[in-house]
PDB file of C-alpha atoms and ligand atoms in Angstrom:
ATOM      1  CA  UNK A   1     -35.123 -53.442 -48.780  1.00 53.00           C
ATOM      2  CA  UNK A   2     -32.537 -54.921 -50.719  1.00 49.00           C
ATOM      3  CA  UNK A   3     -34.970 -58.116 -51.111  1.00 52.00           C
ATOM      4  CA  UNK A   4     -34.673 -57.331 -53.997  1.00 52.00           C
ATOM      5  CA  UNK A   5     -31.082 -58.124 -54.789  1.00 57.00           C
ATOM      6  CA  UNK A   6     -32.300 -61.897 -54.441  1.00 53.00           C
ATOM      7  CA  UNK A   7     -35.172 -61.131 -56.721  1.00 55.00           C
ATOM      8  CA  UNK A   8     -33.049 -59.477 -59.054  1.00 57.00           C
ATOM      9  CA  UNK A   9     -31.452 -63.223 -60.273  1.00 52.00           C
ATOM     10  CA  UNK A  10     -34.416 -64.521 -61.656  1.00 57.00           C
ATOM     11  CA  UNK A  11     -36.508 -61.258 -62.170  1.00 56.00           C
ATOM     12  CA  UNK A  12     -34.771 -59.923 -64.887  1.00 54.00           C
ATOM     13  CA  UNK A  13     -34.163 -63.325 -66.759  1.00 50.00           C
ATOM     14  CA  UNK A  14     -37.786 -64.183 -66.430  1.00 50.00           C
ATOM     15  CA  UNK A  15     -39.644 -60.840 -66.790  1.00 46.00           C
ATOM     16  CA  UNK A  16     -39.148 -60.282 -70.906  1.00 41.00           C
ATOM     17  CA  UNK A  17     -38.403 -63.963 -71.542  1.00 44.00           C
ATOM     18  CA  UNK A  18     -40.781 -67.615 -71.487  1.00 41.00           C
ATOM     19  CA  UNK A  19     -39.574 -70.118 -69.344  1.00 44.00           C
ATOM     20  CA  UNK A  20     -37.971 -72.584 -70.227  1.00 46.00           C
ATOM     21  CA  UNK A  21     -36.582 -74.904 -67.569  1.00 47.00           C
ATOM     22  CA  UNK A  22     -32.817 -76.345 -67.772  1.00 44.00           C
ATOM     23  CA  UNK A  23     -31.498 -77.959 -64.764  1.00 47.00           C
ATOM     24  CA  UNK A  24     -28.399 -77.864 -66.465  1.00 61.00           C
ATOM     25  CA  UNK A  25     -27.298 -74.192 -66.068  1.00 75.00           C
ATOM     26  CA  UNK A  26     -24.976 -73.753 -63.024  1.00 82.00           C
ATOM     27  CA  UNK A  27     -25.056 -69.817 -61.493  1.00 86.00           C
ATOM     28  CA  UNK A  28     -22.529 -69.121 -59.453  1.00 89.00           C
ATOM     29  CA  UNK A  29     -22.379 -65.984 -57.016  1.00 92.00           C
ATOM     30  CA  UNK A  30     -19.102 -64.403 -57.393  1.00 93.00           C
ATOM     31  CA  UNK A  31     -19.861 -60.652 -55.348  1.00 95.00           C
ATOM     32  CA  UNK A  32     -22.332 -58.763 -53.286  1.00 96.00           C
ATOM     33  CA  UNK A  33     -22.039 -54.872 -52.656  1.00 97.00           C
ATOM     34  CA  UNK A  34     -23.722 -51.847 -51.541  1.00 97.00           C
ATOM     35  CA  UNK A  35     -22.842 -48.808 -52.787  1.00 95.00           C
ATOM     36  CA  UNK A  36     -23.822 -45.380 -51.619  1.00 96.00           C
ATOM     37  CA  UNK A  37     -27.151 -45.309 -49.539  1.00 97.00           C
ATOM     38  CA  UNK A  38     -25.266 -46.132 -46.068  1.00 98.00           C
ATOM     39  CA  UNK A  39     -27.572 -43.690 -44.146  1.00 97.00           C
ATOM     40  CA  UNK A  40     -30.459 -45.340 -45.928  1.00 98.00           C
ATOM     41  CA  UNK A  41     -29.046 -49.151 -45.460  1.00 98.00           C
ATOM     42  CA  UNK A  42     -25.787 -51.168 -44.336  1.00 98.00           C
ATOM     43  CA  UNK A  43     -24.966 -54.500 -45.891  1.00 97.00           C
ATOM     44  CA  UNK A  44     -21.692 -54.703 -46.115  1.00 96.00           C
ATOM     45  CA  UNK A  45     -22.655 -57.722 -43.447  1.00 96.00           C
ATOM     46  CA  UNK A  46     -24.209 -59.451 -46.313  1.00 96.00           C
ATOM     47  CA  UNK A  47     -21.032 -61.715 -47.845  1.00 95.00           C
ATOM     48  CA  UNK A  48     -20.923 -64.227 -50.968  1.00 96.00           C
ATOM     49  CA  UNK A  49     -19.227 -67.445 -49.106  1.00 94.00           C
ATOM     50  CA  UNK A  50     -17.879 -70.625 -50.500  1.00 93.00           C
ATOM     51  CA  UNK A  51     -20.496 -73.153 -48.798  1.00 92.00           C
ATOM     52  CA  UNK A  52     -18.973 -76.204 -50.008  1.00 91.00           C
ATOM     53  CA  UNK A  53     -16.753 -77.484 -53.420  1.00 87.00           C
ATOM     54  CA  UNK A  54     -19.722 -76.677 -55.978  1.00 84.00           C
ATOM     55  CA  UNK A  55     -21.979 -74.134 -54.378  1.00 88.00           C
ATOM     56  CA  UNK A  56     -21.366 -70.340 -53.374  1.00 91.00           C
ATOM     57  CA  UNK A  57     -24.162 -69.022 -51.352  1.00 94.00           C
ATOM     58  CA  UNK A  58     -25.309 -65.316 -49.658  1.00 95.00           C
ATOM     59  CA  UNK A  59     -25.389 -65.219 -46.269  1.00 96.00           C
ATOM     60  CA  UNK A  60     -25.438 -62.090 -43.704  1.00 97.00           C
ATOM     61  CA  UNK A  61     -27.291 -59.557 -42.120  1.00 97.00           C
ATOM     62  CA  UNK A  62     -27.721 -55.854 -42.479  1.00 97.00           C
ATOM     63  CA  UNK A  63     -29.969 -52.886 -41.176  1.00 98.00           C
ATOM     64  CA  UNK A  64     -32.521 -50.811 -43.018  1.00 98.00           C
ATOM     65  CA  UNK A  65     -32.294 -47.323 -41.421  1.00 98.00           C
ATOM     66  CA  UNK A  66     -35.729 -46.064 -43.079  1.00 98.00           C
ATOM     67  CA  UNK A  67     -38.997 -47.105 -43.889  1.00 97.00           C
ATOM     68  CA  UNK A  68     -38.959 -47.173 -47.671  1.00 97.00           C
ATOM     69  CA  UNK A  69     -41.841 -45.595 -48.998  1.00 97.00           C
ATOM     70  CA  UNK A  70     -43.432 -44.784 -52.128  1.00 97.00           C
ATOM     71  CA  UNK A  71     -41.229 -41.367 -51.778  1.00 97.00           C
ATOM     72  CA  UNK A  72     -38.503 -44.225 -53.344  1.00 97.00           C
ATOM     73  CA  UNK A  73     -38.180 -45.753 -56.663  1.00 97.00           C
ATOM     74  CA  UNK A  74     -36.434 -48.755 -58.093  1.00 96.00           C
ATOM     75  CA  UNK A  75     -35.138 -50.317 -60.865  1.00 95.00           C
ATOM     76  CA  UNK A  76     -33.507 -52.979 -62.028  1.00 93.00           C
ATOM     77  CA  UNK A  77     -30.776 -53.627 -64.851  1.00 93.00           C
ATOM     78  CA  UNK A  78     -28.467 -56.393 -65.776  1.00 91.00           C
ATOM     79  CA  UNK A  79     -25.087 -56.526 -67.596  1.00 93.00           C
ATOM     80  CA  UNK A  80     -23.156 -59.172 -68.989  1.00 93.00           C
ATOM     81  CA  UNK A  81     -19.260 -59.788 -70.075  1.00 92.00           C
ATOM     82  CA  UNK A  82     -18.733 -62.898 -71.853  1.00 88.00           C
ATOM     83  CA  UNK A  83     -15.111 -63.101 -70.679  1.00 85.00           C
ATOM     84  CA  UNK A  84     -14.891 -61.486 -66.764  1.00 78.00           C
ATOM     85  CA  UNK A  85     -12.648 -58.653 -67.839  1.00 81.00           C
ATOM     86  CA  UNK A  86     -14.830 -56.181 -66.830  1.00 79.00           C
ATOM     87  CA  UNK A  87     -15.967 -54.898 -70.006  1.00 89.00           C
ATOM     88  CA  UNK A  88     -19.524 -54.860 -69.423  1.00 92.00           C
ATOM     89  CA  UNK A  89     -22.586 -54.772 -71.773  1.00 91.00           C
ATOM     90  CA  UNK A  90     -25.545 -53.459 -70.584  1.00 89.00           C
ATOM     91  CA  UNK A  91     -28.609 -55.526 -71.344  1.00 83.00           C
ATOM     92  CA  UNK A  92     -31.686 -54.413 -72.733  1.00 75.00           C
ATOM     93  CA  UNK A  93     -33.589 -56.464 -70.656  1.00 71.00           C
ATOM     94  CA  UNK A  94     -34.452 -54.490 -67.375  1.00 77.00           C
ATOM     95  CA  UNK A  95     -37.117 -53.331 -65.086  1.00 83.00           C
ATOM     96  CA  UNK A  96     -37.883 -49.760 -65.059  1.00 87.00           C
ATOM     97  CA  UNK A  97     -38.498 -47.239 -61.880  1.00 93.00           C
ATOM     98  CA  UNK A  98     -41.721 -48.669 -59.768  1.00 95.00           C
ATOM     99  CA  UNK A  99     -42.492 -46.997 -56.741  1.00 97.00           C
ATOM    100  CA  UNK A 100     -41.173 -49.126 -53.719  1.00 97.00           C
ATOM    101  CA  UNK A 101     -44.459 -50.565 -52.645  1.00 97.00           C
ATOM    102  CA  UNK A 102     -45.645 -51.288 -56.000  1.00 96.00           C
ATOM    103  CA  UNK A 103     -42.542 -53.055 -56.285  1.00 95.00           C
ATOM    104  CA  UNK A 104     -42.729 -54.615 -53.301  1.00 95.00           C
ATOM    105  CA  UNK A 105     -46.628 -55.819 -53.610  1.00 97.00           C
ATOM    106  CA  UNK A 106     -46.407 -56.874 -57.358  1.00 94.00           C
ATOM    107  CA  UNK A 107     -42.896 -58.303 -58.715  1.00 90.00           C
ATOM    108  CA  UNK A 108     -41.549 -59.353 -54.964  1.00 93.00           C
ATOM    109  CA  UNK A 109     -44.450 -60.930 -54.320  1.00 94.00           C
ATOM    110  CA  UNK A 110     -44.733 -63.009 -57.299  1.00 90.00           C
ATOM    111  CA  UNK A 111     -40.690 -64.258 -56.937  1.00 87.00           C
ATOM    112  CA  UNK A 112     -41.110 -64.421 -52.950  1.00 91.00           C
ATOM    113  CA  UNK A 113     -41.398 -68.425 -52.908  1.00 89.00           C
ATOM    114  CA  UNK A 114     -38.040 -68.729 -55.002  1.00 86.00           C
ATOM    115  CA  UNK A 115     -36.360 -66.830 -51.717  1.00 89.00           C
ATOM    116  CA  UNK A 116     -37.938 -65.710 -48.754  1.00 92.00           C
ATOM    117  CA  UNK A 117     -37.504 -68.825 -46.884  1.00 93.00           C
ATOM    118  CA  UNK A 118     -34.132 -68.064 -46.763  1.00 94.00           C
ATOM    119  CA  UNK A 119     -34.722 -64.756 -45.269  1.00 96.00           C
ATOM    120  CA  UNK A 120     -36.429 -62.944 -42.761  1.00 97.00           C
ATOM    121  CA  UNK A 121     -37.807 -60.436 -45.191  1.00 96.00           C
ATOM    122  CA  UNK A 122     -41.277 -59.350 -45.117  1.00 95.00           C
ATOM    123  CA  UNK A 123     -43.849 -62.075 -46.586  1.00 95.00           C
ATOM    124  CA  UNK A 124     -46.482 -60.306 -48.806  1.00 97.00           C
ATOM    125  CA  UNK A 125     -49.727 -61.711 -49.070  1.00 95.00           C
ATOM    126  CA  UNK A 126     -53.170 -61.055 -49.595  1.00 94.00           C
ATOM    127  CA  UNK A 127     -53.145 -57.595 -47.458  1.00 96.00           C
ATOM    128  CA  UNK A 128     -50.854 -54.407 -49.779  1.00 97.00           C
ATOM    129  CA  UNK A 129     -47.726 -54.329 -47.480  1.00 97.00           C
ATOM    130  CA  UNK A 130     -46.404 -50.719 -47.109  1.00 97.00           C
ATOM    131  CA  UNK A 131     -43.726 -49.412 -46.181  1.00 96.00           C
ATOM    132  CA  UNK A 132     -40.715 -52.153 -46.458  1.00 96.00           C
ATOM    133  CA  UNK A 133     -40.300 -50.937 -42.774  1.00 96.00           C
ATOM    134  CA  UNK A 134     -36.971 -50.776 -41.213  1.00 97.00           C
ATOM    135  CA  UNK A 135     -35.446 -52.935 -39.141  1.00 97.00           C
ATOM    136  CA  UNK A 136     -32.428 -55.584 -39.155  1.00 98.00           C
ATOM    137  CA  UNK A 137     -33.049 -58.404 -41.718  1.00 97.00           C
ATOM    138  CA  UNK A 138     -30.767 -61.558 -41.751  1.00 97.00           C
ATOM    139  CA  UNK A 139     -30.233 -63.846 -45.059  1.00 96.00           C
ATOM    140  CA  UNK A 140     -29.361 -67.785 -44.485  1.00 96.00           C
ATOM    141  CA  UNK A 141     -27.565 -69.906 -46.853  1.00 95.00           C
ATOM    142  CA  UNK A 142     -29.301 -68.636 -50.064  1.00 94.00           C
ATOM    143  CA  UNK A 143     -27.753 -70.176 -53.230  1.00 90.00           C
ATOM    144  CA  UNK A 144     -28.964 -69.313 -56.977  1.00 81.00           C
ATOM    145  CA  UNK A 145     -31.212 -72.016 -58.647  1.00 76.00           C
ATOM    146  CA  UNK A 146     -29.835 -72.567 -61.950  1.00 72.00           C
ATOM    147  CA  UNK A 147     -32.902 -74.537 -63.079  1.00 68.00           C
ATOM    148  CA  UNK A 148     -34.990 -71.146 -63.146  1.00 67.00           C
ATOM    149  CA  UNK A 149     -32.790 -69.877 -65.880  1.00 70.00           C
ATOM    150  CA  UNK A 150     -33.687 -70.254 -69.534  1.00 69.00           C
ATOM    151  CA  UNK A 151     -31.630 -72.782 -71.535  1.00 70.00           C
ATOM    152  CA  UNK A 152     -30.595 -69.220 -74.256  1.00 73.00           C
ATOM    153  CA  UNK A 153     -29.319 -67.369 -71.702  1.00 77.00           C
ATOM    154  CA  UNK A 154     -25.683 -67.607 -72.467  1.00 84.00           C
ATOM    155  CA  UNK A 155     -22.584 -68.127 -70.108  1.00 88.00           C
ATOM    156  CA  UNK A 156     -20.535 -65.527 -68.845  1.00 91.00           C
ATOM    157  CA  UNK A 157     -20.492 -63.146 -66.273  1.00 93.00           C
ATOM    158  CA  UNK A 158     -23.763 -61.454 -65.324  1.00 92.00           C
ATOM    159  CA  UNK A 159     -23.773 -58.130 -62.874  1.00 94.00           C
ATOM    160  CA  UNK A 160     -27.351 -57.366 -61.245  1.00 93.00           C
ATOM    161  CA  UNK A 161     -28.124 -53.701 -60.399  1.00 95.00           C
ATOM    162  CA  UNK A 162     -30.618 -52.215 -58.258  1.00 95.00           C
ATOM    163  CA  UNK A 163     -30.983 -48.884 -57.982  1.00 96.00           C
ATOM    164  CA  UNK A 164     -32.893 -47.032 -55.781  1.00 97.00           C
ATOM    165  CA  UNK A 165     -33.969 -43.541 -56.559  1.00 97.00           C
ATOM    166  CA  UNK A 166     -35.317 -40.638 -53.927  1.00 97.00           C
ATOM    167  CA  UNK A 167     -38.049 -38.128 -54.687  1.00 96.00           C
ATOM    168  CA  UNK A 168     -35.830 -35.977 -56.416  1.00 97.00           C
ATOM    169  CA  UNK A 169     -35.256 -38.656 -58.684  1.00 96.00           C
ATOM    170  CA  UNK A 170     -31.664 -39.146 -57.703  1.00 97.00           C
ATOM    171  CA  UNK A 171     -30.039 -42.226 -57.392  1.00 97.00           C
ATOM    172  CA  UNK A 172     -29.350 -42.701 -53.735  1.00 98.00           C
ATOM    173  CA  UNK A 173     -28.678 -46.515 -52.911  1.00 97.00           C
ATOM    174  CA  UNK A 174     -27.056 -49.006 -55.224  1.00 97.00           C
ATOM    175  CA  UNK A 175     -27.224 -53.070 -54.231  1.00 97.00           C
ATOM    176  CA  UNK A 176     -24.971 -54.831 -56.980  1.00 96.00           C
ATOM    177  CA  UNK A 177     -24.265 -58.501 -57.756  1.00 94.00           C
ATOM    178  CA  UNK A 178     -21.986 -60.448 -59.652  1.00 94.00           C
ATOM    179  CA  UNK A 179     -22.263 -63.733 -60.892  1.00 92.00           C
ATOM    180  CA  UNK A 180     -21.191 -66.313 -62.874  1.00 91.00           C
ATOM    181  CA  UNK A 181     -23.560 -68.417 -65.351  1.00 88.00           C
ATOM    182  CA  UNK A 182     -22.731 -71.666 -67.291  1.00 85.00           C
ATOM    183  CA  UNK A 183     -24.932 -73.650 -69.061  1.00 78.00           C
ATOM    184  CA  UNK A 184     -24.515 -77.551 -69.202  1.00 70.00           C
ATOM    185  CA  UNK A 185     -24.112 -77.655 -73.106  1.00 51.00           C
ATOM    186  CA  UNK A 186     -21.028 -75.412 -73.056  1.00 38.00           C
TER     187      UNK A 186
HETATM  188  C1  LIG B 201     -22.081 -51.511 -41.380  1.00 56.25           C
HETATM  189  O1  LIG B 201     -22.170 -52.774 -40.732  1.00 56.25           O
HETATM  190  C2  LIG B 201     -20.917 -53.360 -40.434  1.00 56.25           C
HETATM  191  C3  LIG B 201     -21.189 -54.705 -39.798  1.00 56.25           C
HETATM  192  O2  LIG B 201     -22.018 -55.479 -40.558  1.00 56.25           O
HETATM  193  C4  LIG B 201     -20.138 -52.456 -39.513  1.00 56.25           C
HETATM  194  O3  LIG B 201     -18.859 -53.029 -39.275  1.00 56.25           O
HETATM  195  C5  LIG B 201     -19.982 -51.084 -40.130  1.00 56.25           C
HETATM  196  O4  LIG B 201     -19.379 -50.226 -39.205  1.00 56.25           O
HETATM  197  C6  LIG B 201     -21.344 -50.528 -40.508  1.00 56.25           C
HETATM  198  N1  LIG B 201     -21.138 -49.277 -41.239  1.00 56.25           N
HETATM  199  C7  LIG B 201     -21.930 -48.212 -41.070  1.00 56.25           C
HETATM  200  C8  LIG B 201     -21.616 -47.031 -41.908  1.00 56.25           C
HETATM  201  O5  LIG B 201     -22.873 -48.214 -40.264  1.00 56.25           O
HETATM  202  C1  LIG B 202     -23.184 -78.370 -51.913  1.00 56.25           C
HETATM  203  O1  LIG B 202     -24.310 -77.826 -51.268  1.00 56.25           O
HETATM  204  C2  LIG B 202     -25.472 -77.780 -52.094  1.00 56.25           C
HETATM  205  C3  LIG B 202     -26.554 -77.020 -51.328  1.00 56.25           C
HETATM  206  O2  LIG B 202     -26.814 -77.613 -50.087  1.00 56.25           O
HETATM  207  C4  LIG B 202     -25.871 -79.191 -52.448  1.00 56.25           C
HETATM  208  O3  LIG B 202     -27.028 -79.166 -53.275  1.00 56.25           O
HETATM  209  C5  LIG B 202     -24.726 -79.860 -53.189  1.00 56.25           C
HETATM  210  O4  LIG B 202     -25.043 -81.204 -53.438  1.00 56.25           O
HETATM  211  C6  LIG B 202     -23.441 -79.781 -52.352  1.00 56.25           C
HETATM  212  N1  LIG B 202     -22.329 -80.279 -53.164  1.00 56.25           N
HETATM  213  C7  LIG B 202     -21.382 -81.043 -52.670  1.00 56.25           C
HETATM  214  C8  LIG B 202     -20.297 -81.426 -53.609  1.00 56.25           C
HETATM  215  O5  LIG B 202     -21.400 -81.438 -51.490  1.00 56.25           O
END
């Protein structure tokens, strides 16, 4: 379910925006949470971990209580604060509410290679995949890929927010992550 916290890194950077490749930018994960939703989901098992001097990686497990349906909706938004004080400016850049499976069978699909081989998520391929189905899901050693962000992204601190919405269009899981960006020319 919360595959999409990985996708969320590159989705929203690459969605509005052309690629431009810069193996210079380091990304740094600084925080994972869940918040709200823990009848629907629990990954407070899923921890940011210092992996070795340079590199800060997600690793964990956690349980998805439900099958998500197309009864849910998501979205996606991203802040920034250029200085880590917690004043936080909401970005324009976004993806707004998809049903689940669309979700799941168009923009997951396209950024599964950048992630799923660090997980145990579903794989979407040819065939529509429907519910995300519920079950316990484990992620190994992931780290962010700095050379899939574009060169004008600025550095600072970036938080990732997915929201997940019911069918009374109420917001009733939250996956949120914080990280830290630097490009090379800074
Ligand atoms: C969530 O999972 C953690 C272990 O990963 C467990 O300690 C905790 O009790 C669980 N919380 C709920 C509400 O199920
Ligand atoms: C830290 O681990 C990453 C990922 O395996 C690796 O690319 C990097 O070279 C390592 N850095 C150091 C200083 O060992």
């Amino acid at each position: 379910m919360f595959y999409l916290i990985l996708v969320l890194l590159n989705l929203l950077l690459l969605e509005s925006i052309n690629f431009i490749y810069c193996a210079a930018t380091e990304i740094q994960f600084e925080r994972f949470e869940q918040q709200l939703g823990f009848h629907l989901t629990n990954f407070s098992g899923l921890r940011v971990r210092k992996f070795n001097r340079t590199t800060w990686i997600l690793d964990g497990e956690g349980e998805v209580f439900v099958d998500f349906t197309d009864e849910y909706q998501i979205s996606l938004s991203m802040a920034r604060s250029s200085l880590g004080n917690n004043q936080w400016n909401e970005y324009p850049v976004k993806i707004s509410k998809n049903k689940m499976c669309s979700f799941l069978n168009e923009h997951y699909k396209e950024y599964q290679p950048y992630f799923i081989e660090s997980t145990s998520f579903p794989r979407v391929g040819e065939e529509w995949v429907c519910p995300f189905p519920k079950g316990r899901y484990w992620v190994r050693n992931f780290a962010p890929n700095g050379a899939w962000v574009p060169s004008f992204v600025p550095s600072g601190y970036y938080r990732y927010t997915a929201s997940i919405f019911d069918a009374n269009d109420e917001i009733v899981l939250q996956f949120i992550v914080f990280m830290k960006m630097k490009q090379g020319y800074m």
